[in-house]
Tab-separated table of C-alpha atoms in Angstrom:
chain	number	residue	atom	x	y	z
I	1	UNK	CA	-2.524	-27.423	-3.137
I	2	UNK	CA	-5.958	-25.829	-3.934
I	3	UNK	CA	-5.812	-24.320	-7.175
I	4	UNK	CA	-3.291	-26.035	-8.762
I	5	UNK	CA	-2.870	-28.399	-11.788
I	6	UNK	CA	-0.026	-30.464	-12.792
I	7	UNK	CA	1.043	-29.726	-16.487
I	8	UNK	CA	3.205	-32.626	-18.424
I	9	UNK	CA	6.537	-32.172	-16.731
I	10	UNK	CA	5.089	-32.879	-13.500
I	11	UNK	CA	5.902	-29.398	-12.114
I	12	UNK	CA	2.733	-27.546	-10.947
I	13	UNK	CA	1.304	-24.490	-12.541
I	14	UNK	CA	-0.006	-21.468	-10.994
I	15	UNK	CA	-3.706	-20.375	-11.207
I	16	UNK	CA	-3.521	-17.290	-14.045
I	17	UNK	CA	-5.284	-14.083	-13.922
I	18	UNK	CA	-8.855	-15.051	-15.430
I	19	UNK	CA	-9.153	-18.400	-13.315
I	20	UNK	CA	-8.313	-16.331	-10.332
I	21	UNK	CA	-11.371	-14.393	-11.024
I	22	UNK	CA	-13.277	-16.844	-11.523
I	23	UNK	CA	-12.600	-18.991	-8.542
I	24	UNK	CA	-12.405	-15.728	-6.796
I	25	UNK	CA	-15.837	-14.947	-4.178
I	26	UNK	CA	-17.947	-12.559	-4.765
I	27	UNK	CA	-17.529	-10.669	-1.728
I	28	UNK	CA	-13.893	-10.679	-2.659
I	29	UNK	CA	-15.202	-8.695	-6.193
I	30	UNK	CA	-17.365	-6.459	-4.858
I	31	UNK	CA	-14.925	-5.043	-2.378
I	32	UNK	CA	-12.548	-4.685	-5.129
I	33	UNK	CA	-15.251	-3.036	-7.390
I	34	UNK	CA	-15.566	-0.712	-4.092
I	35	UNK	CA	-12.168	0.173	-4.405
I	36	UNK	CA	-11.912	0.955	-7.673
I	37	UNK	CA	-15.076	3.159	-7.817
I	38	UNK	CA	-13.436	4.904	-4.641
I	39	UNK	CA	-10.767	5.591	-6.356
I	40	UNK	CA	-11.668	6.849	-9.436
I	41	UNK	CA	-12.902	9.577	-7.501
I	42	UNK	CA	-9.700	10.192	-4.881
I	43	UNK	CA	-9.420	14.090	-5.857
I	44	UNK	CA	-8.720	15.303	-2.527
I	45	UNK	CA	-5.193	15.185	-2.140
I	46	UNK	CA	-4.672	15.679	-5.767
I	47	UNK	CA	-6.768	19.227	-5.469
I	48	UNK	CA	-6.223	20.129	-1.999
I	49	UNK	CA	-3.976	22.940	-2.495
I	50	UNK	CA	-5.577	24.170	-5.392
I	51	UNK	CA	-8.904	23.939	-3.867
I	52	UNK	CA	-7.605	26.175	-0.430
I	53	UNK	CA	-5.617	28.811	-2.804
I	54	UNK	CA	-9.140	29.313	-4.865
I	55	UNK	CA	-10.856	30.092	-1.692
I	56	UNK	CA	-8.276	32.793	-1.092
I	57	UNK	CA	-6.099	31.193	1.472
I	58	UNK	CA	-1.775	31.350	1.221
I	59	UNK	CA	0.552	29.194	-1.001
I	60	UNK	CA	1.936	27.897	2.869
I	61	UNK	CA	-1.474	27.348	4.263
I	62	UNK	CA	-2.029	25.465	1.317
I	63	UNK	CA	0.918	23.353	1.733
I	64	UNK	CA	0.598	22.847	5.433
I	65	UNK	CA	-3.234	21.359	5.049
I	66	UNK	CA	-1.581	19.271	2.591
I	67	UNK	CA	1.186	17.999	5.163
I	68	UNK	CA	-2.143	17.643	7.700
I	69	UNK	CA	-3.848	15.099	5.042
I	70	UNK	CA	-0.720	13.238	5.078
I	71	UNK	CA	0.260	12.807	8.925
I	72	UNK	CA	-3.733	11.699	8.757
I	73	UNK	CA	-3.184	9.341	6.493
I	74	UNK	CA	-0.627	7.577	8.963
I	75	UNK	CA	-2.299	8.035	11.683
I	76	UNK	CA	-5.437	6.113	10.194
I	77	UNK	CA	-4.100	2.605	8.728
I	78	UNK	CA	-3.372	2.389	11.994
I	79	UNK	CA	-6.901	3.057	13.993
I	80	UNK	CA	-7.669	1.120	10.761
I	81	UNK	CA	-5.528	-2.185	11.627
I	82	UNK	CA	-6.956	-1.673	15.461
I	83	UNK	CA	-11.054	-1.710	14.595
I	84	UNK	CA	-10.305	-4.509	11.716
I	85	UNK	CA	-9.280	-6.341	14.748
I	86	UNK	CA	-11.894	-5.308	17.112
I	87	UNK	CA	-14.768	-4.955	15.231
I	88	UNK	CA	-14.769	-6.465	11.861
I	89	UNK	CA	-12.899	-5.746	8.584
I	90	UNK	CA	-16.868	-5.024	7.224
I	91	UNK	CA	-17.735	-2.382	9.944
I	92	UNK	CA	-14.173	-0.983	9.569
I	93	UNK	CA	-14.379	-0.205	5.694
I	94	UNK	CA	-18.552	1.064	5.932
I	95	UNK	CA	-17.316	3.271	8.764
I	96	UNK	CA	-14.235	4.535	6.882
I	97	UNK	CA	-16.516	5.243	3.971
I	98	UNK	CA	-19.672	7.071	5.540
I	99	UNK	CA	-17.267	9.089	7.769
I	100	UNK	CA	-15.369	10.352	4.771
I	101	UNK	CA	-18.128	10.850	2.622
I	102	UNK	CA	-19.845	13.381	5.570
I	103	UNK	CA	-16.128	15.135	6.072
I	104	UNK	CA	-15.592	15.350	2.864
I	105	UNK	CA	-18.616	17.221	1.947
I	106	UNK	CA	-18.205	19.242	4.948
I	107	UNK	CA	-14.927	20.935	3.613
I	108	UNK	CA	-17.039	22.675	1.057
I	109	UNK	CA	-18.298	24.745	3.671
I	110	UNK	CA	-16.159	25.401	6.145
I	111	UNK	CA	-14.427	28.911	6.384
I	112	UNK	CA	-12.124	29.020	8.733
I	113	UNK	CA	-8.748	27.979	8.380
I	114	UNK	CA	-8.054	25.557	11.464
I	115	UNK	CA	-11.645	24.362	11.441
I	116	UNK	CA	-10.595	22.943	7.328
I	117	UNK	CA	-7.388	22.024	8.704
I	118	UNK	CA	-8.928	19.380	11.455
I	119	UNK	CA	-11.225	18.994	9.070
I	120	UNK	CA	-8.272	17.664	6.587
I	121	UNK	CA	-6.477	15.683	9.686
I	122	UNK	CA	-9.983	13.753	10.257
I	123	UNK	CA	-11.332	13.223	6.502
I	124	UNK	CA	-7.702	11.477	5.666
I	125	UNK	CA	-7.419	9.570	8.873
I	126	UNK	CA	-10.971	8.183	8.192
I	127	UNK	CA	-10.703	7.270	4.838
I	128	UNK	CA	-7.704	5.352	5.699
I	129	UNK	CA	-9.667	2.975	7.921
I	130	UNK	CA	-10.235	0.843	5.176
I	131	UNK	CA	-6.702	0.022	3.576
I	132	UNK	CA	-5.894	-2.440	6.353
I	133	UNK	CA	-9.676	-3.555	6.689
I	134	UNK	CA	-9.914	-4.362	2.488
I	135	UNK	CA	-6.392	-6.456	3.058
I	136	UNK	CA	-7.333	-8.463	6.133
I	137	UNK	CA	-10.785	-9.068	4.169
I	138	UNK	CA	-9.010	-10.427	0.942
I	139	UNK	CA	-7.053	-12.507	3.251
I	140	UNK	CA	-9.801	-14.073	4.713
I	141	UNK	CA	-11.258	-14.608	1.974
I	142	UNK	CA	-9.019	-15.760	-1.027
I	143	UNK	CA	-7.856	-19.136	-1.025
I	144	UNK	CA	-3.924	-18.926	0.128
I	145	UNK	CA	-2.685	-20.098	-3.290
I	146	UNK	CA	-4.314	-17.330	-4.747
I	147	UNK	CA	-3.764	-14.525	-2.640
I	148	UNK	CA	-0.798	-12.727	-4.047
I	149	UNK	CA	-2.400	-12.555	-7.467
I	150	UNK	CA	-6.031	-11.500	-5.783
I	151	UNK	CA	-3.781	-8.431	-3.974
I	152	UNK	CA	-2.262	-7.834	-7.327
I	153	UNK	CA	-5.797	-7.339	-8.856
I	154	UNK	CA	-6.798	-4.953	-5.934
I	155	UNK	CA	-3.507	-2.521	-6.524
I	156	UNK	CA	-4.441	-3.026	-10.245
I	157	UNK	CA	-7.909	-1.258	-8.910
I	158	UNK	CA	-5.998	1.265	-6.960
I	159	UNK	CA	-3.444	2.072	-9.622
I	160	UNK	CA	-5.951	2.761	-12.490
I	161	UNK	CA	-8.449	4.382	-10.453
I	162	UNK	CA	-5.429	7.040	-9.346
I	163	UNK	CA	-4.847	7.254	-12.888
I	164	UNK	CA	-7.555	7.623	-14.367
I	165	UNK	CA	-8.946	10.476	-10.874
I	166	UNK	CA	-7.040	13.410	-12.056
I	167	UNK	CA	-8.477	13.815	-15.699
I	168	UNK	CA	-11.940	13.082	-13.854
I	169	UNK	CA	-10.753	15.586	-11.480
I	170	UNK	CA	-9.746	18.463	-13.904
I	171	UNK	CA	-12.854	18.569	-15.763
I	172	UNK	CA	-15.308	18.722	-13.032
I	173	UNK	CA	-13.031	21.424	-11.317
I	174	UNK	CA	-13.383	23.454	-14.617
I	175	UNK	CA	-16.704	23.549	-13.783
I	176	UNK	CA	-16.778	23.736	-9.653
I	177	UNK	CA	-14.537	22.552	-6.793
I	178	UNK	CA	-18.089	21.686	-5.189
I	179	UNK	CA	-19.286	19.220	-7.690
I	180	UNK	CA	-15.335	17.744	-7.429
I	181	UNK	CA	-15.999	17.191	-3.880
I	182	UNK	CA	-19.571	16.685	-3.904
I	183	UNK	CA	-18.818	13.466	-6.594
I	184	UNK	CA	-16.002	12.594	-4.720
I	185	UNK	CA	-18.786	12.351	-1.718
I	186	UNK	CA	-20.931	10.153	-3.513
I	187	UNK	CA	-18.095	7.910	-4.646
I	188	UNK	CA	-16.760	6.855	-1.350
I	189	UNK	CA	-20.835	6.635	-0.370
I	190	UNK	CA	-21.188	4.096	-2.446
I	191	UNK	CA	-18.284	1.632	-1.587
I	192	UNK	CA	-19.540	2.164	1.764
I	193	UNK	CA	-22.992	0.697	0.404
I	194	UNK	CA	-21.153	-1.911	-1.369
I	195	UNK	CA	-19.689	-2.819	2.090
I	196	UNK	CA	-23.100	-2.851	4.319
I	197	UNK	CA	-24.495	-4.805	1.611
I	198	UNK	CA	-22.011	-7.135	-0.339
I	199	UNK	CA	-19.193	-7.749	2.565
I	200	UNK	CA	-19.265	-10.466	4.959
I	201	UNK	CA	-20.754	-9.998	8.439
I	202	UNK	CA	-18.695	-9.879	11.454
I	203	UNK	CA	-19.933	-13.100	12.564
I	204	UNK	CA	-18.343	-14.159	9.291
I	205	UNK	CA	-15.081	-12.238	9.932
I	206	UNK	CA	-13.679	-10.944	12.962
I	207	UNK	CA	-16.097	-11.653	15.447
I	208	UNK	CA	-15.914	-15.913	14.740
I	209	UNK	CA	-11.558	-15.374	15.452
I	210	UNK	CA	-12.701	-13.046	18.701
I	211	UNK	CA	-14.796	-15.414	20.113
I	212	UNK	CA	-12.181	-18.156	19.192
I	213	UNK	CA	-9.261	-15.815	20.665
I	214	UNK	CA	-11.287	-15.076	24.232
I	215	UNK	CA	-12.542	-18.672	24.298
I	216	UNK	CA	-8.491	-19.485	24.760
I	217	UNK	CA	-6.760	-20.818	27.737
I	218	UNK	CA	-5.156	-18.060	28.725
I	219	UNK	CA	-7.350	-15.444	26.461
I	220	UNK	CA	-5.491	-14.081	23.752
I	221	UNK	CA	-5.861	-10.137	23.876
I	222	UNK	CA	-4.886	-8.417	20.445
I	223	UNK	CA	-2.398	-4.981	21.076
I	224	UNK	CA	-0.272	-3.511	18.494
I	225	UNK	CA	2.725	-4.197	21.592
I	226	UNK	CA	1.736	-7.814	20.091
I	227	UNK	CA	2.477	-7.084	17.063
I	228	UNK	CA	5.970	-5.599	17.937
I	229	UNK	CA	7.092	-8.750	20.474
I	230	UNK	CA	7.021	-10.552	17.046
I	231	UNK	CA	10.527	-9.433	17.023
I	232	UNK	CA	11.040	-10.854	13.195
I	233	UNK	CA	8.306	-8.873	11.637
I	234	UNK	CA	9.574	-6.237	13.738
I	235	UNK	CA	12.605	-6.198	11.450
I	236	UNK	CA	10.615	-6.715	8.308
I	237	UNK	CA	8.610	-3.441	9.026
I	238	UNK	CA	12.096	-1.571	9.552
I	239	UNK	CA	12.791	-2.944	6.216
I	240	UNK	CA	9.504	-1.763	4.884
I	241	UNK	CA	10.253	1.682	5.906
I	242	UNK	CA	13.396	2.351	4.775
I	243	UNK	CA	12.019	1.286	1.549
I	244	UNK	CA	9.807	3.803	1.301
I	245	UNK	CA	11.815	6.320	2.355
I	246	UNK	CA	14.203	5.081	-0.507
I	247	UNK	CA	11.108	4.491	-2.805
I	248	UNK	CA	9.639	7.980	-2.710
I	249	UNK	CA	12.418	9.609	-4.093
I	250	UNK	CA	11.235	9.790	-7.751
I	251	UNK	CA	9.125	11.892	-6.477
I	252	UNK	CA	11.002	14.347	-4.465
I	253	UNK	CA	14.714	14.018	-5.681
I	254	UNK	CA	14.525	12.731	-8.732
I	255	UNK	CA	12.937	15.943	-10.356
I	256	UNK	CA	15.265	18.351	-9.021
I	257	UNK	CA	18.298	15.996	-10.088
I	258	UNK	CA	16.677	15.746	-13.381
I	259	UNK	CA	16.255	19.629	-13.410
I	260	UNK	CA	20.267	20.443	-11.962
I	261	UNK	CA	21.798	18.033	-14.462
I	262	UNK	CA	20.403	20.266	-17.482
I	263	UNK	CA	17.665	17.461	-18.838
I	264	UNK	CA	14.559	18.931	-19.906
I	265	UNK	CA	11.801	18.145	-17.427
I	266	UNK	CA	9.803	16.190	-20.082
I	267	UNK	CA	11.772	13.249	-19.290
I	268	UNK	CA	10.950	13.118	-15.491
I	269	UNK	CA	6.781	13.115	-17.136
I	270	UNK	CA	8.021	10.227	-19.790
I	271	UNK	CA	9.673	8.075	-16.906
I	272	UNK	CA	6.524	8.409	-14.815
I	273	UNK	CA	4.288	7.457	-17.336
I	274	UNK	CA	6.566	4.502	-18.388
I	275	UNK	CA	6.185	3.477	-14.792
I	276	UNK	CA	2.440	3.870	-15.193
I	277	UNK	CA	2.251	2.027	-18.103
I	278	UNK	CA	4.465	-1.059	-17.301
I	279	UNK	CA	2.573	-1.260	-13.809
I	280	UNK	CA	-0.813	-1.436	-15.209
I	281	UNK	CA	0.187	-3.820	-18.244
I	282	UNK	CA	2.753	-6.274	-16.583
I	283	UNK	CA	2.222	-6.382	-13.103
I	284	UNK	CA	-0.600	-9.136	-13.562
I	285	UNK	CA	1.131	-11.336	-15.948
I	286	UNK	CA	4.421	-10.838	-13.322
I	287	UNK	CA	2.326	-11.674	-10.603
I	288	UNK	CA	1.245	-15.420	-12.506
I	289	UNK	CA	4.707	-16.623	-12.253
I	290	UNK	CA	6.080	-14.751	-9.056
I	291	UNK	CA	3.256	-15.882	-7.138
I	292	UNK	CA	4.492	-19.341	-6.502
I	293	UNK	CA	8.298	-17.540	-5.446
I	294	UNK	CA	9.391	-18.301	-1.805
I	295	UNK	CA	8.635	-14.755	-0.186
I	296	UNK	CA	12.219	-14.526	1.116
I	297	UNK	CA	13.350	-14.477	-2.953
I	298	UNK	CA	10.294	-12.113	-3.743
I	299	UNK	CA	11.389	-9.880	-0.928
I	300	UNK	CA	15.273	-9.787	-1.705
I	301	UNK	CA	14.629	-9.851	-5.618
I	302	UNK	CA	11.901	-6.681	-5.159
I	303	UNK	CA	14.597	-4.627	-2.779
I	304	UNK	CA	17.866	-5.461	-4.866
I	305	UNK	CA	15.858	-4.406	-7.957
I	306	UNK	CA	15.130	-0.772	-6.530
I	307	UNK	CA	18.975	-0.595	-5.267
I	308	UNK	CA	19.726	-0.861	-8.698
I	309	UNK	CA	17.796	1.610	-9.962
I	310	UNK	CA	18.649	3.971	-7.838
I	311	UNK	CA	22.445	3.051	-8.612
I	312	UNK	CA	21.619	3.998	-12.047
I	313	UNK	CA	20.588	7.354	-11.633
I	314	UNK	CA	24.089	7.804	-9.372
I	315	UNK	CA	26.182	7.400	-12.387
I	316	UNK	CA	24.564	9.983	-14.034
I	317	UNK	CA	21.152	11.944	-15.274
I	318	UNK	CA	21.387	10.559	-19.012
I	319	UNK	CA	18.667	9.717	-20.466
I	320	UNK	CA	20.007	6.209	-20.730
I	321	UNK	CA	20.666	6.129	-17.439
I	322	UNK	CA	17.183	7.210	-16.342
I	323	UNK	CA	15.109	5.273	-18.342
I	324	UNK	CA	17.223	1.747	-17.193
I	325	UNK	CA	17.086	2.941	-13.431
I	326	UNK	CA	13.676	3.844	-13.437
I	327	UNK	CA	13.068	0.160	-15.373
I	328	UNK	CA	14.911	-1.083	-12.440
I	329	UNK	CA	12.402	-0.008	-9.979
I	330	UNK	CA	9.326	-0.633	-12.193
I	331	UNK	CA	10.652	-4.034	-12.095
I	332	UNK	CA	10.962	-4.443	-8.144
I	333	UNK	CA	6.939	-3.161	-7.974
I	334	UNK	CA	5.546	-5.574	-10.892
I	335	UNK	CA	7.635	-8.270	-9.360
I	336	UNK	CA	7.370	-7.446	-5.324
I	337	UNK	CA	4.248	-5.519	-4.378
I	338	UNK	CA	1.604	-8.092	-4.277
I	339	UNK	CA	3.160	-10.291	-2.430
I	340	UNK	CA	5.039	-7.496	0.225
I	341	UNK	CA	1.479	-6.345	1.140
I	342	UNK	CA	-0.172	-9.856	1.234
I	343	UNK	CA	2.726	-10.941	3.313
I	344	UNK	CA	1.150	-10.022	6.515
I	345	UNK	CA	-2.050	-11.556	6.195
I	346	UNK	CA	-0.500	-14.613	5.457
I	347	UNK	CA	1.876	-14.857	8.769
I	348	UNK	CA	-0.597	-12.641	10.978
I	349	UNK	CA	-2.538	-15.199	13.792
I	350	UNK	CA	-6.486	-14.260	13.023
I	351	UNK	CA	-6.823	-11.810	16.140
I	352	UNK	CA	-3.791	-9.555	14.675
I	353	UNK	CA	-4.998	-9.906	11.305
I	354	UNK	CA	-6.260	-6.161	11.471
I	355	UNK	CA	-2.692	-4.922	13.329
I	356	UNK	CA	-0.085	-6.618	11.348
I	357	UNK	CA	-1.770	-5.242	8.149
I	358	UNK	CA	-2.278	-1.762	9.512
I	359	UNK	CA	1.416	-1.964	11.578
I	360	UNK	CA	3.321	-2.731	8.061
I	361	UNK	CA	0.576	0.108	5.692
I	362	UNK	CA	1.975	2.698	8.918
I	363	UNK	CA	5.437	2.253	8.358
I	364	UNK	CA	5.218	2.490	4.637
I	365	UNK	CA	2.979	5.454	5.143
I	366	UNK	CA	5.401	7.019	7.516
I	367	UNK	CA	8.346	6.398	5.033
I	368	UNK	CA	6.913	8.204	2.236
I	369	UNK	CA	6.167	11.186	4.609
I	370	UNK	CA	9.700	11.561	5.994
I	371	UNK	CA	11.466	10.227	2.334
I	372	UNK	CA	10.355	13.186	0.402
I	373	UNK	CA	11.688	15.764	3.570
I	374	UNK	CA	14.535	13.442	3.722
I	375	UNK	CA	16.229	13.326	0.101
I	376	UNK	CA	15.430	17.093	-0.489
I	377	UNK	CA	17.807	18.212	2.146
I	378	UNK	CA	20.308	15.449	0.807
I	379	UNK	CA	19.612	16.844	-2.429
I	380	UNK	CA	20.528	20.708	-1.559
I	381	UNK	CA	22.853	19.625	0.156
I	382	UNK	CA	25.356	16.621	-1.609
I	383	UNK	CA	23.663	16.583	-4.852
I	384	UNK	CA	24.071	13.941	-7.138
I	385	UNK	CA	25.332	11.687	-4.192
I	386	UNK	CA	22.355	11.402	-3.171
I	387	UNK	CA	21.221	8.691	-4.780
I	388	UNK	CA	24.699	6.940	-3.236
I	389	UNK	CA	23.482	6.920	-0.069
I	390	UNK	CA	19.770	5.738	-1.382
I	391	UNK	CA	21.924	3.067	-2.775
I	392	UNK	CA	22.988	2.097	0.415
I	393	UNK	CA	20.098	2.752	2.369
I	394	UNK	CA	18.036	0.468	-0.056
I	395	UNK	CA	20.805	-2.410	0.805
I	396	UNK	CA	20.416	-2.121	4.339
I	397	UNK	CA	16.701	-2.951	4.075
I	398	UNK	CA	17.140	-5.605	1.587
I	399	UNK	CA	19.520	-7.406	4.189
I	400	UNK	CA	16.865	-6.298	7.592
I	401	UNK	CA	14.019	-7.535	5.283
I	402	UNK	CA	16.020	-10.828	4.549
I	403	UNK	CA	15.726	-11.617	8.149
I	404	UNK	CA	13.011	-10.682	9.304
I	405	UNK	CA	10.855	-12.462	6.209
I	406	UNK	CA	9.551	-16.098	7.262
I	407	UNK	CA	10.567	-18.067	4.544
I	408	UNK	CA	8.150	-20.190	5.558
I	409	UNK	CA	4.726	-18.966	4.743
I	410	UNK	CA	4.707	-18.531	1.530
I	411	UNK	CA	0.971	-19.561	0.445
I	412	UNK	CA	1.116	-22.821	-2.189
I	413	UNK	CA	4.642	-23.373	-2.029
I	414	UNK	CA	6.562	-26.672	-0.839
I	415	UNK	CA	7.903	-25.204	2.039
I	416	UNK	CA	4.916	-24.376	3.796
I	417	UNK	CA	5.717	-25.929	7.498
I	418	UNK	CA	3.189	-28.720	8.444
I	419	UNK	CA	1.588	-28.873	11.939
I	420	UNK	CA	4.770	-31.264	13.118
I	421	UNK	CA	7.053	-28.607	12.097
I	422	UNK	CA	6.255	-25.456	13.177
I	423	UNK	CA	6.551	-23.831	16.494
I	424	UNK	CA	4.124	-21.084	18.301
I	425	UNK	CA	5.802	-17.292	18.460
I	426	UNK	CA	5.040	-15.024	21.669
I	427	UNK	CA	1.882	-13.953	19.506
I	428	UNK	CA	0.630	-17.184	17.957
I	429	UNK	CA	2.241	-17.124	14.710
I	430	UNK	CA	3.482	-20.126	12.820
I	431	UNK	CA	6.856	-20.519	12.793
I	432	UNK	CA	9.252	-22.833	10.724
I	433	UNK	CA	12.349	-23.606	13.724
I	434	UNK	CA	14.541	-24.093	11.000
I	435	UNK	CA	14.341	-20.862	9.079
């Protein structure tokens, strides 16, 4: 395989973190310097409310704008997956960025309420035309035996820019919530620059795998109702979701269990910064050994590990008992994430590329919106079972996310099925008959 050396026990060794960067393009670099400058600058969400309740408007107004920014945020990974596909992944991210930089500087002066609340809707749907765009581009770019650990490096981008954002965030809102916006403006502007100038055309994308797809006998046509006949994947996004719904709960439950059990609230702010911490510092070095994992073992590994987690923090709200569940499910992300969201690339046919990025980002998106709703109401209403039932709805999608993953395209690994062994799906994909 490309990428890989033999060391003395004949066994073969995965590329590491620094020769991944090296051997990685440089369009692959510059999108994931785009990224990171993006996100250094991602105040929005994190001053929304604040921002509305300075310019005099109610605690609930506040909080609905803020439940508008997130039902946009669904909403656009998937337009996002849809003009990957029919445009380019290029002219997907530079219109996600322009468009957000405009709306974003628009909310500055806009008065009235439902004018900033479509406002909201369209500025988060927008800037979420990229996510599925920047994965379909690594994708297409990265060599397949370094993909996982070229994803791991772009949520390494994400991660510490969203750390990093808030401090940013605080001091320039000590001095105005214009200049907050007004940066946050200029950052997106210029990962949209980065894209017109440093990202591949779309004759070097997209547009060479259209042409191929209409060029077909019959034409292949790219729909999301593609996407969904692809009845395994189909699973593996029910998976995904439930996940998230599960996932999200540190945010949502987890502080008010924290809180009823008597524990000062200082330890919810010491587990999240643990999590912060290990992410940023381990996930990389994980990702050098996981990398060359069958995905079935990543996938089952990553979901078991947040089932036990979460089966910590039902025995109790000890500190002991917090700090090894919440170790738990630092674990499953160092050890799962990059390869759960390179996944799709790496099964999607070229045409769906776009969809089957933007299908599985949807589902996760939609997860975290209904989890939070979801394990509140649990919460108030069972308590500490709640985490029980998390329990079991975390081993319900490791099992649906067993079978629906394709053992069989995992990039750089042994089982990869050759041409004589793998038979066409209802939507093109590359299938091993024996898995």
């Amino acid at each position: 395989m490309s990428g890989e050396v033999a060391d003395d026990a004949g066994t073969k060794a995965r590329p590491g973190v620094f020769e991944t960067w090296r051997q990685t393009p440089r369009e692959a670099k510059a999108l994931l310097a785009g990224v990171f400058v993006s996100k250094l600058a991602s105040f929005l969400q994190i001053f929304l409310v604040l921002f509305l309740t300075h310019r005099g408007f109610s605690g609930s107004q506040a909080g609905w704008a803020l439940g508008v920014y997130g039902a946009g945020a669904v909403l656009g990974t998937a337009i996002g997956g849809w003009l990957s596909d029919r445009l380019s992944p290029r002219s997907a991210t530079v219109i996600s960025m322009m468009g957000s930089a405009v709306l974003i500087a628009s909310l500055i002066y806009i008065k009235y309420y439902p004018l900033i609340l479509l406002a909201v809707l369209l500025v988060s749907a927008v800037g979420q035309f990229y996510r599925p765009a920047a994965q379909s581009m690594i994708t297409q770019l990265t060599p397949p035996d370094k993909l996982v650990m070229v994803t791991a490096m772009y949520m390494l981008c994400v991660n510490l820019g969203t750390t990093v954002a808030p401090l940013i965030g605080v001091a320039l809102a000590e001095i105005s919530y214009n200049l907050l916006f007004w940066a946050e403006a200029l950052a997106v502007l210029a990962f949209g620059v980065i894209a017109l100038v440093a990202l591949p055309k779309p004759d070097r994308s997209a547009a060479a795998a259209k042409e191929k797809a209409e060029a077909a006998d019959p034409p292949i046509r790219g729909r999301y109702v593609d996407v969904l006949r692809d009845y395994r994947y189909s699973l593996f996004m029910v998976a995904f979701f439930l996940q998230a719904v599960v996932y999200v709960q540190y945010t949502a439950a987890l502080p008010l269990a924290i809180k009823a059990a008597g524990q000062s609230i200082w330890w919810y702010g010491a587990l999240i910064t643990m999590n912060a911490i290990i992410c940023a510092t381990c996930q990389m070095i994980a990702t050098k050994f996981v990398q060359g994992w069958p995905i079935r073992v990543v996938q089952l590994t990553g979901f078991t590990l947040v089932a036990l987690g979460y089966a910590m923090y039902a025995i109790d709200m000890l500190p002991v008992f917090l700090i090894l569940g919440t170790l738990f499910w630092t674990l499953s992300e160092i050890v799962g994430v990059p390869t759960m969201f390179a996944y799709p690339g790496m099964i999607a046919p070229p045409h769906l590329r776009g969809r089957y990025i933007g299908a599985m980002q949807t589902m996760f998106g939609l997860g975290a919106t209904v989890g939070p709703v979801l394990g509140v109401l649990l919460f108030e209403h069972i308590g500490q079972r709640v985490w029980i039932w998390m329990t079991l709805i975390e081993v319900v999608a490791t099992v649906i996310g067993a079978i629906g993953i394709r053992r069989a395209t995992a990039p750089g690994t042994d089982d990869t099925p050759t041409p004589d062994s793998v038979v066409e799906s209802p939507t093109g994909v590359a299938v091993d008959p024996a898995d």
